[in-house]
Short mmCIF file of C-alpha atoms and ligand atoms in Angstrom, two decimals:
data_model
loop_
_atom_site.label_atom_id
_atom_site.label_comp_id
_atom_site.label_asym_id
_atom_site.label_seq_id
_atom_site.Cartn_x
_atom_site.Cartn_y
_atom_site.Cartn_z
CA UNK A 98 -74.27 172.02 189.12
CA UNK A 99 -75.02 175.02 186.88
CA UNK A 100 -74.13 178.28 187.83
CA UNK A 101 -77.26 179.89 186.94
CA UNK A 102 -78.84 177.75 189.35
CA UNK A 103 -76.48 177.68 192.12
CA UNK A 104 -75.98 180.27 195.07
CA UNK A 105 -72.49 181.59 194.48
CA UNK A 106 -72.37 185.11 195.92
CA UNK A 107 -69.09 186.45 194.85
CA UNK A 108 -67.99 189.81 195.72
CA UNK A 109 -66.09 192.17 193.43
CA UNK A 110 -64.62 194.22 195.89
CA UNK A 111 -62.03 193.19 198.08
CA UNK A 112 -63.32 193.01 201.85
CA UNK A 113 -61.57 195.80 203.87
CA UNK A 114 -61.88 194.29 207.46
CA UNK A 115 -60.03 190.86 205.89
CA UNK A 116 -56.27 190.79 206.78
CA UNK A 117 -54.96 187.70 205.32
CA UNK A 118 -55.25 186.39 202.27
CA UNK A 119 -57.31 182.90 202.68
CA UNK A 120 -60.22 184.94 205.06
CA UNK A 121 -60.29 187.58 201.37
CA UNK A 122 -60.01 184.51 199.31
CA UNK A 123 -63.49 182.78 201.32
CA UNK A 124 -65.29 185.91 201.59
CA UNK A 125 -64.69 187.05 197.84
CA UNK A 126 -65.19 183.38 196.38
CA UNK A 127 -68.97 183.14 198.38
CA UNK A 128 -67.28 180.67 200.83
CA UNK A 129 -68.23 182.00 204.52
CA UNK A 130 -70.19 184.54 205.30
CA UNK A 131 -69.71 186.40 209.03
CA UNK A 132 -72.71 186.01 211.11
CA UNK A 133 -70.55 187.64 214.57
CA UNK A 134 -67.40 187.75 215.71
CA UNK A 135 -65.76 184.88 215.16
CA UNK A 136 -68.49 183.01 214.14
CA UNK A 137 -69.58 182.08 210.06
CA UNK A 138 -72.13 180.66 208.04
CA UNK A 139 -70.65 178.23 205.76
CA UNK A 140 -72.31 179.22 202.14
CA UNK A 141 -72.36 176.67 199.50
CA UNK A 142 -69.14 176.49 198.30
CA UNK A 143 -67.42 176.63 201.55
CA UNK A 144 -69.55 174.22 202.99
CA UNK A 145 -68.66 171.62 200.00
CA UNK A 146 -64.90 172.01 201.35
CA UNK A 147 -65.63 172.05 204.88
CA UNK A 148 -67.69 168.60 203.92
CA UNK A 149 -64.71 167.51 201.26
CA UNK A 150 -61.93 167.43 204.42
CA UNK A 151 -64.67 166.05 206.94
CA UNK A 152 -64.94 163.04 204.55
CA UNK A 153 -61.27 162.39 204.11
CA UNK A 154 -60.55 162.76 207.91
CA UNK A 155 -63.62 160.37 208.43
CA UNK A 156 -61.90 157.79 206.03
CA UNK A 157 -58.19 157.98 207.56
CA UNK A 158 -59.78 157.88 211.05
CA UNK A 159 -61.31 154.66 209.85
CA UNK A 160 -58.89 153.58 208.30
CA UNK A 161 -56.80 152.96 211.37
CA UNK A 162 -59.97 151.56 213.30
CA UNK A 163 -61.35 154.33 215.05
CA UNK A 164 -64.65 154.82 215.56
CA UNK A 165 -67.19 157.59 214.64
CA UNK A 166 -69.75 158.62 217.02
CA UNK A 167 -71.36 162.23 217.91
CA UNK A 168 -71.45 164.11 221.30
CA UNK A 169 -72.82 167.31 221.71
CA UNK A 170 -72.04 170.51 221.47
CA UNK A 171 -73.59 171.88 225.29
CA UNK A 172 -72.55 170.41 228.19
CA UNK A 173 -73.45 170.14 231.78
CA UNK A 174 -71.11 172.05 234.25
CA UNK A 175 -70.68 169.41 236.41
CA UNK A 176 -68.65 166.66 234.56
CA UNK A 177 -66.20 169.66 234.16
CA UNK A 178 -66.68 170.30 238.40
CA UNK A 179 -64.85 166.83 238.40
CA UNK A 180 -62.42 167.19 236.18
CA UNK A 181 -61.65 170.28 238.16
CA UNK A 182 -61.20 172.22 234.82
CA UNK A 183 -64.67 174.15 235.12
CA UNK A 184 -62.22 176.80 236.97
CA UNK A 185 -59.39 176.07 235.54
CA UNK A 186 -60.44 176.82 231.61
CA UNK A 187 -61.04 180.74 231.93
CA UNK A 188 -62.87 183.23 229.83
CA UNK A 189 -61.97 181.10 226.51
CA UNK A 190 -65.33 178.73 228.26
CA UNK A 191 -68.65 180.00 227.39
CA UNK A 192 -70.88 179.55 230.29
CA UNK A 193 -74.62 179.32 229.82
CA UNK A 194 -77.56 179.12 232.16
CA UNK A 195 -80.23 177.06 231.17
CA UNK A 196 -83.94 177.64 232.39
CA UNK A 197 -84.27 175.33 235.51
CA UNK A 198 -80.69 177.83 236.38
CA UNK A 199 -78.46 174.86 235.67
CA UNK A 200 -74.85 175.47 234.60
CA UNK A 201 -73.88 174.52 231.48
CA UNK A 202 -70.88 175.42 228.50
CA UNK A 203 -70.77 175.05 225.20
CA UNK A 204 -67.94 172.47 225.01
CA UNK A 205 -64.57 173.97 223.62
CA UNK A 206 -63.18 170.21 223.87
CA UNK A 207 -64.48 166.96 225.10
CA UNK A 208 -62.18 164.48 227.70
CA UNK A 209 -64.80 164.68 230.13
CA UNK A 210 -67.60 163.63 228.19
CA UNK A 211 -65.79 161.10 226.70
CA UNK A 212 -64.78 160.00 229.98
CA UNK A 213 -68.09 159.85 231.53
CA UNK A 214 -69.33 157.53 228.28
CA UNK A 215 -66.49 155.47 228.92
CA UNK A 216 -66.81 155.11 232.92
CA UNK A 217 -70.59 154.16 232.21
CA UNK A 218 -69.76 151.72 229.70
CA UNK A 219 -66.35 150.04 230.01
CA UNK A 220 -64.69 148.15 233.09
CA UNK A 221 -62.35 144.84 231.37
CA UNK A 222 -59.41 145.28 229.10
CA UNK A 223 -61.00 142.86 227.12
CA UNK A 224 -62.98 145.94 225.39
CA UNK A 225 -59.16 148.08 225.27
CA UNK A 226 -57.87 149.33 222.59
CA UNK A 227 -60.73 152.02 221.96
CA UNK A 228 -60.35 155.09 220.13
CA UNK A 229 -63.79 157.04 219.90
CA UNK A 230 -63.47 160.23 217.66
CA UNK A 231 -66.15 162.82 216.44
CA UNK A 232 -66.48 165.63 214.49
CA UNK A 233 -67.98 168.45 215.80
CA UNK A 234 -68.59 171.80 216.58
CA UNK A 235 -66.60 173.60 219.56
CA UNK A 236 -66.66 177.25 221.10
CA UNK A 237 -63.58 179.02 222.72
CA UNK A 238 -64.77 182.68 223.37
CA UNK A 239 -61.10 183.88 222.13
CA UNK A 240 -60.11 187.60 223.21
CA UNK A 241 -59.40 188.31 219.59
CA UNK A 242 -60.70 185.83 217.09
CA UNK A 243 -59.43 187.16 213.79
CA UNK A 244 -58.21 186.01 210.29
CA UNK A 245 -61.63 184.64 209.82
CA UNK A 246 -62.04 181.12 210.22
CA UNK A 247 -58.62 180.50 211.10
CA UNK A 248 -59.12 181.52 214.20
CA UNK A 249 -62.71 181.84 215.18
CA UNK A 250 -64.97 181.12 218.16
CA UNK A 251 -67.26 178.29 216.75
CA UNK A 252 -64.79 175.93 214.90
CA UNK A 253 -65.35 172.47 213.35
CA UNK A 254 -62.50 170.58 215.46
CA UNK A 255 -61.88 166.58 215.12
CA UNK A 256 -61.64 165.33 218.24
CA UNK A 257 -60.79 161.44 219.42
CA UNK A 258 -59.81 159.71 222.34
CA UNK A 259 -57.72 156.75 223.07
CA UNK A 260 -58.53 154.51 226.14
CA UNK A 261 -55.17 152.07 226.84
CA UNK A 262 -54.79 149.57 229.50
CA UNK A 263 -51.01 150.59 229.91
CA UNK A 264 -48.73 153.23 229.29
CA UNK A 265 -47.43 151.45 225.80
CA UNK A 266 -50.26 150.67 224.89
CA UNK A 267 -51.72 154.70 224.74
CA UNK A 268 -48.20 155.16 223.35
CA UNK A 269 -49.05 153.20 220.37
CA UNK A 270 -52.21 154.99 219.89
CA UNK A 271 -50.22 158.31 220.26
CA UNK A 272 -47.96 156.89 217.26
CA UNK A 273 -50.93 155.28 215.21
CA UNK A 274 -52.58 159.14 215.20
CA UNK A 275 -49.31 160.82 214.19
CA UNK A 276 -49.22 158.22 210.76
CA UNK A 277 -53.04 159.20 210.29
CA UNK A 278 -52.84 162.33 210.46
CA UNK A 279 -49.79 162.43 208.23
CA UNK A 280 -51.73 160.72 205.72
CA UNK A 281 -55.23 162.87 205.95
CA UNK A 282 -52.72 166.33 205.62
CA UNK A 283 -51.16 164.70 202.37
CA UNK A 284 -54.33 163.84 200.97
CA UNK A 285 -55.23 167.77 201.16
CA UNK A 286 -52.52 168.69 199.51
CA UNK A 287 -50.52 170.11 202.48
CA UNK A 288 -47.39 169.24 204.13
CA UNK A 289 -48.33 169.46 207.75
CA UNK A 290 -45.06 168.67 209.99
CA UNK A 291 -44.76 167.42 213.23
CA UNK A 292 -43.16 169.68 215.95
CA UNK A 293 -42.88 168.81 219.77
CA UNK A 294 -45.25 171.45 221.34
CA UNK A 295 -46.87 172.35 224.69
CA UNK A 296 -49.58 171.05 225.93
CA UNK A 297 -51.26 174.14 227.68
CA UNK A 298 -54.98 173.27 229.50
CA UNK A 299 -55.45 169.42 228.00
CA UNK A 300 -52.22 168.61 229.61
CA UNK A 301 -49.65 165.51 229.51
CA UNK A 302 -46.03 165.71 228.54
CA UNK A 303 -46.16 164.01 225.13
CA UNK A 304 -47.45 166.43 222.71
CA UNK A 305 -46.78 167.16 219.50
CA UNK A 306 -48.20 170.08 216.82
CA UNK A 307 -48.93 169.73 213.28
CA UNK A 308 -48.12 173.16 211.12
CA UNK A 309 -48.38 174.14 207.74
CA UNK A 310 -46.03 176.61 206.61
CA UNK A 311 -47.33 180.29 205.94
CA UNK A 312 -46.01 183.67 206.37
CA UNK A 313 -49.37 184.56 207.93
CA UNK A 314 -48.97 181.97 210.81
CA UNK A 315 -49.50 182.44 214.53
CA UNK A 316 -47.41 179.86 215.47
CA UNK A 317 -43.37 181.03 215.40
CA UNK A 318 -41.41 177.45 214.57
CA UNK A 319 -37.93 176.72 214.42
CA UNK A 320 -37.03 173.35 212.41
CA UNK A 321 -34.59 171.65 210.38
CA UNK A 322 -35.12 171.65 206.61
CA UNK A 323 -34.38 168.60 205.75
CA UNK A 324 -37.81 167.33 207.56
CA UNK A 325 -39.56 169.13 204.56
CA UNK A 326 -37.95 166.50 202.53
CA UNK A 327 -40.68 164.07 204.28
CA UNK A 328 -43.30 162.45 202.63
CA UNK A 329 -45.80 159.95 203.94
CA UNK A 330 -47.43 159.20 200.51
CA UNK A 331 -48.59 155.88 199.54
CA UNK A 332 -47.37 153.33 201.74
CA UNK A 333 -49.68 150.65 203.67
CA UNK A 334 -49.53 150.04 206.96
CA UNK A 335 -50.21 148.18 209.65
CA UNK A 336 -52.15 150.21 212.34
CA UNK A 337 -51.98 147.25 214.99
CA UNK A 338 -47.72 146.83 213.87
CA UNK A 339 -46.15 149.00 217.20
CA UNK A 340 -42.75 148.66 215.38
CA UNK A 341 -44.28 150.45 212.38
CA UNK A 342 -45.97 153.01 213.66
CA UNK A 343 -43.12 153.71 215.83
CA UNK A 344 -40.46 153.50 213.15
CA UNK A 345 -42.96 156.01 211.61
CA UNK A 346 -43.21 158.52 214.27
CA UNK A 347 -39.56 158.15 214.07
CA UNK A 348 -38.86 159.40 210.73
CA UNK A 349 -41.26 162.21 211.12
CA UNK A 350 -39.78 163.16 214.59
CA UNK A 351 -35.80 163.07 214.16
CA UNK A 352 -35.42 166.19 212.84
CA UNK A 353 -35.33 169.38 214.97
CA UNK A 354 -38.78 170.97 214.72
CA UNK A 355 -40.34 172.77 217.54
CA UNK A 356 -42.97 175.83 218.31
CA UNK A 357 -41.75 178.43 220.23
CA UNK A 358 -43.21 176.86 223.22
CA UNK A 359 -40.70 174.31 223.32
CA UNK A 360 -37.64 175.63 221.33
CA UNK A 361 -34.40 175.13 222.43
CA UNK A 362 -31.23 177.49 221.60
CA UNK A 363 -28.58 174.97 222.31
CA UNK A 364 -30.33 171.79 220.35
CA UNK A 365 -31.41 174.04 217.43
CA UNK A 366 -27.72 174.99 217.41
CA UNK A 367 -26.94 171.41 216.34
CA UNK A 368 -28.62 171.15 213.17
CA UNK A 369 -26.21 172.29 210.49
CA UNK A 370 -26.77 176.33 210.03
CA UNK A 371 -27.51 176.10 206.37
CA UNK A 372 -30.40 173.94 207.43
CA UNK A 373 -31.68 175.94 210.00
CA UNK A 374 -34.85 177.29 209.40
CA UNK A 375 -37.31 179.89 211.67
CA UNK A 376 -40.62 180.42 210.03
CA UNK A 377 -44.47 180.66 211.03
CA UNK A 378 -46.60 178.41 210.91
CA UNK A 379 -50.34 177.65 211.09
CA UNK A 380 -51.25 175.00 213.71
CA UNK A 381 -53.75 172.36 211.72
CA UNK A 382 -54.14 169.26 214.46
CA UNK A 383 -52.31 168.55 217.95
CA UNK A 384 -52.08 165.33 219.53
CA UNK A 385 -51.78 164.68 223.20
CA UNK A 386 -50.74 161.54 225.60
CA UNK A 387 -51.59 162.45 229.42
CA UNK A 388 -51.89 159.22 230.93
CA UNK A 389 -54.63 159.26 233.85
CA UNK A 390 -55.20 162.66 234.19
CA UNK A 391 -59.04 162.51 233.54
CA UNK A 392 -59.21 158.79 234.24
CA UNK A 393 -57.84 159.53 237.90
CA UNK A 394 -60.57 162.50 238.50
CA UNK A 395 -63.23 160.84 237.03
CA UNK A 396 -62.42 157.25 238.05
CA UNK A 397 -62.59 155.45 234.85
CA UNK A 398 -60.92 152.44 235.75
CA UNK A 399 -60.57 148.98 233.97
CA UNK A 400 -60.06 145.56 235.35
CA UNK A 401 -56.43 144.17 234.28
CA UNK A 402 -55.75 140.49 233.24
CA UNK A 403 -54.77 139.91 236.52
CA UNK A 404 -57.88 141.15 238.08
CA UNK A 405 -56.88 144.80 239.68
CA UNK A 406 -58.06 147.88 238.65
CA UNK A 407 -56.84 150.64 237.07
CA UNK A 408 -57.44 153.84 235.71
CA UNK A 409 -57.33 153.67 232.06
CA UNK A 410 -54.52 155.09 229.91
CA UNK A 411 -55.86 158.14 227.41
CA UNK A 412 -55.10 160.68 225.11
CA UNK A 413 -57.11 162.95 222.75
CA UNK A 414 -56.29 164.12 218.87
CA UNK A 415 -57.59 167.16 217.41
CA UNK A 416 -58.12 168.74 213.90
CA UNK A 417 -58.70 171.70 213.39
CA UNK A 418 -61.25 171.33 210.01
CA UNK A 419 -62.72 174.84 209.68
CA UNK A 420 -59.03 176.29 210.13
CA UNK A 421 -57.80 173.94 207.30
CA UNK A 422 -59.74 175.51 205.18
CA UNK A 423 -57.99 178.75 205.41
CA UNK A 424 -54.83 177.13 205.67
CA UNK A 425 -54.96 174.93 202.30
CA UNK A 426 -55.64 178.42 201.22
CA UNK A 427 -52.88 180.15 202.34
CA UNK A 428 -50.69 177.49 200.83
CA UNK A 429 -52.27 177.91 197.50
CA UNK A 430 -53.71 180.57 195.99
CA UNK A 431 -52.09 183.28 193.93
CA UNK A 432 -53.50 186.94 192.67
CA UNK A 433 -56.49 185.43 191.01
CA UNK A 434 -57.87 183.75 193.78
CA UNK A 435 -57.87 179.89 195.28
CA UNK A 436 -56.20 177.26 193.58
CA UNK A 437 -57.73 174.06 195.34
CA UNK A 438 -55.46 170.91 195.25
CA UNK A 439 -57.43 168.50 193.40
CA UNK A 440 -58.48 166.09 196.81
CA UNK A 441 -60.44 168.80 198.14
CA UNK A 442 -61.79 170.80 195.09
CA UNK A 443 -65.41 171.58 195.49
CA UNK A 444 -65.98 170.84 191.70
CA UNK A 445 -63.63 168.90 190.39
CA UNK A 446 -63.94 170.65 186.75
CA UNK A 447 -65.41 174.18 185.60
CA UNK A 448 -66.76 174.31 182.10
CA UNK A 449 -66.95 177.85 180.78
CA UNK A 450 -69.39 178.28 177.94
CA UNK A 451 -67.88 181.13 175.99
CA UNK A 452 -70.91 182.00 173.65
CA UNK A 453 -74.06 180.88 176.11
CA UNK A 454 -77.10 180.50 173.25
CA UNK A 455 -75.29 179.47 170.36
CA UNK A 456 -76.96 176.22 169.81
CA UNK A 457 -73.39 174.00 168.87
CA UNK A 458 -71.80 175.66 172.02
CA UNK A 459 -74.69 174.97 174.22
CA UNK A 460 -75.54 171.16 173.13
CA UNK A 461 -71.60 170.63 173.49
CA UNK A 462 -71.59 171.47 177.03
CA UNK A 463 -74.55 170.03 177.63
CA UNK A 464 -72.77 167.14 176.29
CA UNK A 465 -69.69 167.92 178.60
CA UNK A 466 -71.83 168.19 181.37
CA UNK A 467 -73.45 164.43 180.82
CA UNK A 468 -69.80 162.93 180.41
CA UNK A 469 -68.18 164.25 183.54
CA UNK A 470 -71.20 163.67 186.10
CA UNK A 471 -71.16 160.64 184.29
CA UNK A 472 -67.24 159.47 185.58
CA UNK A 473 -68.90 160.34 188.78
CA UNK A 474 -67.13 163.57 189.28
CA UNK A 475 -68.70 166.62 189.68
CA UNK A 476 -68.40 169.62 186.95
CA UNK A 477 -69.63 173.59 187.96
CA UNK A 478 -71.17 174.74 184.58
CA UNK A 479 -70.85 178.34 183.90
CA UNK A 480 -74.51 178.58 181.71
CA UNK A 481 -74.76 182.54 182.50
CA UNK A 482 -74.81 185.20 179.85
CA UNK A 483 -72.03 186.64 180.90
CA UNK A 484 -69.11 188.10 179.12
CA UNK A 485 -66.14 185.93 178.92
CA UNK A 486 -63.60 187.36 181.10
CA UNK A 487 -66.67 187.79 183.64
CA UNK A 488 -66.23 183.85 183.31
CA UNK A 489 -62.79 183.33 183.23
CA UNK A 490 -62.57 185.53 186.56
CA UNK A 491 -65.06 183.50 188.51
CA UNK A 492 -63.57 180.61 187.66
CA UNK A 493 -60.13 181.76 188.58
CA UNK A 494 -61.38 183.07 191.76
CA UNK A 495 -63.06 179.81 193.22
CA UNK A 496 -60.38 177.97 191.95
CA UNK A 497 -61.19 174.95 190.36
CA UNK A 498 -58.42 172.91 189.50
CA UNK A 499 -59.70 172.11 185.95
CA UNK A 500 -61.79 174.32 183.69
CA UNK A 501 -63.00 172.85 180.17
CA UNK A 502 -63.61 176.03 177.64
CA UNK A 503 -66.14 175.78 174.92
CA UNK A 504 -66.50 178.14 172.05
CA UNK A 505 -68.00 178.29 168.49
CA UNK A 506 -64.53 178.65 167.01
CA UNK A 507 -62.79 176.09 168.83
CA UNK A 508 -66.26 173.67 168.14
CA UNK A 509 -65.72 173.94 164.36
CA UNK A 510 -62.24 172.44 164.73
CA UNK A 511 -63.97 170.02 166.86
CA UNK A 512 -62.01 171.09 170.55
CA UNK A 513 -62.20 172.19 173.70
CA UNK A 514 -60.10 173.83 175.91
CA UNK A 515 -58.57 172.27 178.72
CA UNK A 516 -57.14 174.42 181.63
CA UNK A 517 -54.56 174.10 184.78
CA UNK A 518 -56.21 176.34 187.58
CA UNK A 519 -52.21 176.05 188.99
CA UNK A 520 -50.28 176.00 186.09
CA UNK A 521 -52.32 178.15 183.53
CA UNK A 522 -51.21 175.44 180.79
CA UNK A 523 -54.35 174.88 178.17
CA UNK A 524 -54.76 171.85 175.77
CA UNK A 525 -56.66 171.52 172.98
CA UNK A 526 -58.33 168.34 172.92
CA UNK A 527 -61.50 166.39 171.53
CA UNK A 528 -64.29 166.63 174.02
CA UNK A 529 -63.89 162.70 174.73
CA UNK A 530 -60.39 163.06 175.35
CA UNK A 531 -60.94 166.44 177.51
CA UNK A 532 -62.75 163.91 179.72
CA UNK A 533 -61.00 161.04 179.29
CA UNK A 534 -58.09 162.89 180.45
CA UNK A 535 -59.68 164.69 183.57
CA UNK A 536 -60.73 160.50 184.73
CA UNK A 537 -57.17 159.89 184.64
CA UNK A 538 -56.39 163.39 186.79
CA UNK A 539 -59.10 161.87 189.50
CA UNK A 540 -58.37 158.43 189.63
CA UNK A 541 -55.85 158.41 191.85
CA UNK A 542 -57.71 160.70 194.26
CA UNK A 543 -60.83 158.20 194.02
CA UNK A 544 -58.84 155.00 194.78
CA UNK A 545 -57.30 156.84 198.08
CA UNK A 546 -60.74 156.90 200.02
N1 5CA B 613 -58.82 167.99 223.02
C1 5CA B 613 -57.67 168.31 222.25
C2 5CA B 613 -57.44 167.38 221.13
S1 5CA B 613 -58.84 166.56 220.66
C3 5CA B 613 -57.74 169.74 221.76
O1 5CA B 613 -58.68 170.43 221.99
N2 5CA B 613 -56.71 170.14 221.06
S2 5CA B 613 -56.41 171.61 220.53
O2 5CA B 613 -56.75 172.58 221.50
O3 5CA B 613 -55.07 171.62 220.08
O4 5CA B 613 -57.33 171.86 219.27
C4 5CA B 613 -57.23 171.01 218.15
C5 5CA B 613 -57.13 171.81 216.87
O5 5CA B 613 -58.28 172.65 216.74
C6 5CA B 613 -55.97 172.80 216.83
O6 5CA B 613 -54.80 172.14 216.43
C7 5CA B 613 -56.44 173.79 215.80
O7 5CA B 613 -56.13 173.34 214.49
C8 5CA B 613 -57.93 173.81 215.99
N3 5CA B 613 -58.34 175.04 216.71
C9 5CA B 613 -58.11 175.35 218.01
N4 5CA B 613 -58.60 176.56 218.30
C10 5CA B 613 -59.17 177.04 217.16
C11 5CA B 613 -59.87 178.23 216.81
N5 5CA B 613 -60.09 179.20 217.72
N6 5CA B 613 -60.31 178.38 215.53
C12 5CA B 613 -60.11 177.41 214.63
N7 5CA B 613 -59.48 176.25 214.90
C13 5CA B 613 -59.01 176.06 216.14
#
């Protein structure tokens, strides 16, 4: 993409009505723009993101044999009649007429629906497991949505459901989520740990809460440190292996780490002081087991292998997509704006033309240009007239983890420039080897979808 073609409205000042840093960072970089309360318009760059961590939850989902579909976002009143949780939800549920006067609400999460798909459609454990997930908007009308899209009204949620025959079986599922969902937080760059949690108006007893560190957190968490010692990383798994995912949920679960919800004085007291950690915490995903609640009300049953029938096992799995967004932000910026970790960038490079006209400087990023698009990755060329430190601001501001500079001086040595957005470390290099290095940078995140 050039930049003199793209729509990249940055703002100089610093919004006023922005309190934390990431909702700043996304309106200053031309990320999000407020349409009301609570509620954004994804601009170009944001939108490449919001697309960027769609993709790589779509892939990890798959991964471990779920399956994509799409439900809507409105919904008829009466499937939540059933449930009995048309009362129960509150003011969070917005409730909306339609013409013919029938109820409906703009689903803020989706068991029923699911539910009903699944009563119409399945009756034998011979079609269990199932996990259905989607990705797609959801509206809680929250009393104070605030911090932009960290907590707003419309949100882009994941949501998926497991149907079980038995107990263990929805167990498993339960276990197989918490190793996906490991694995989708690493591949954004963020170390999202598990802490046991409350279930509030989904229900069950088996619940646990993913959080990313952050002073600016709503979430107050108390936890061990030695669980930040965890990583997931590469390994391969089995997603059908109980005793793997298990031994998985395991590691990740040992350690003391709880939300206030579910902290507990006398337990916390146990872990060894100097590793005793309180801290906030943004909530990025939950995941729920609650057995037969919805089955039971909306009498999705399945036949057993020994013919009776019973209400199917579930549980559902949310991420929260729009809020990661803010949160990889929060987790990595610093005065100059975003620094993106390199699986979510929205251009994986930035080349920075430092003398725009100059015919050597031009062809050479035109040149530049061809190579990079060429490795199939996608470069943001700055061709504006524009001073350089106009450039070198942008760039730092949208936060590109690579930027290639290109300058008459550096041109008659026969170099570029070859920046760390994170590090600030530049490298003067050949043009084929600026490229040939930023192939080996991306490899790694290529081969992981
Ligand atoms: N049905 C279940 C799981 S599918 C459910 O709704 N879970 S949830 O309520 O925990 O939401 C899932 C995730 O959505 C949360 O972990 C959070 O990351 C995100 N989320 C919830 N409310 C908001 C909000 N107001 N703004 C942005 N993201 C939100």
């Amino acid at each position: 993409m050039r930049l003199s073609r793209y729509f990249l409205p940055v703002l100089k000042e610093t919004p006023s009505e922005a309190q934390i840093v990431s909702h700043r960072l996304m309106l200053r970089a031309g990320m999000i723009k407020q349409a009301s309360a609570g509620i954004y318009s994804w601009l170009p760059l944001g939108f490449k993101v919001l697309r960027k961590l769609e993709n790589i939850v779509h892939e990890e989902q798959m991964r471990a044999g779920h399956i994509p579909m799409l439900m809507p976002t409105l919904q008829s009143a009466d499937l939540w009649r059933e449930s009995g949780r048309y009362d129960d939800y509150g003011e969070e549920m917005l409730r909306i007429k339609d013409r013919q006067g029938r109820d409906m609400l703009y689903g803020p999460t989706n068991e029923e629906l699911i539910t009903d798909i699944f009563r119409a459609h399945v009756g034998s454990y011979k079609d269990l497991p199932l996990t259905l997930y989607h990705i797609q908007w959801k509206f809680r009308d929250e009393i104070r949505p605030r911090f932009g899209v960290m907590r707003g009204r419309e949100f882009l949620m994941k949501d998926g459901y497991n149907f079980d025959v038995s107990k263990e079986a929805a167990l498993h599922a339960y276990n197989r989520h918490l190793v996906t969902y490991l694995r989708t937080y690493e591949r954004m760059g963020l170390q999202a740990i598990p802490m046991r949690a409350d279930s509030g108006p989904i229900g069950g007893d088996d619940t646990h809460e993913f959080l990313v560190l952050a002073e600016t957190g709503e979430s107050e968490v108390f936890y061990d440190s030695a669980i930040t010692d965890l990583k997931f990383g590469d390994r391969q798994l089995d997603f059908d292996s109980v005793e793997e995912c298990r031994a998985v949920l395991d590691e990740f679960t040992s350690r003391y780490a709880r939300t206030d919800e579910t902290h507990d004085e006398a337990l916390f007291n146990q872990v060894p002081e100097e590793r005793r950690r309180m801290a906030r915490g943004i909530e990025v995903g939950q995941i729920f087991y609650f057995g037969t609640k919805y089955s039971e009300s909306l009498g999705a049953t399945v036949q057993t292998p020994d013919g009776k029938s019973v209400p199917v096992h579930m549980g559902s799995h949310g991420i929260g997509v729009s809020r990661l967004v803010g949160a990889i932000i929060e987790a990595s910026h610093d005065d100059k704006g975003i620094i993106w970790p390199e699986g979510v960038t929205p251009f994986h490079v930035g080349i920075v033309n430092l003398k725009q006209g100059d015919a050597e400087a031009d062809a050479a990023c035109e040149a530049l240009y061809k190579s990079v698009t060429a490795l199939g990755l996608d470069p943001l060329y700055d061709d504006r007239n524009e001073r350089a430190g106009g450039k070198f601001a942008t760039m730092d501001l949208i936060g590109l983890p690579w930027r290639i500079t290109v300058g008459p001086r550096g041109l008659k040595n026969g170099v570029v420039e070859l920046t760390s957005r994170r590090t600030g470390v530049s490298e003067e290099l050949p043009p084929e080897q600026a490229v040939e290095k930023l192939a080996q940078i991306y490899a790694q995140y290529h081969t992981a979808s």
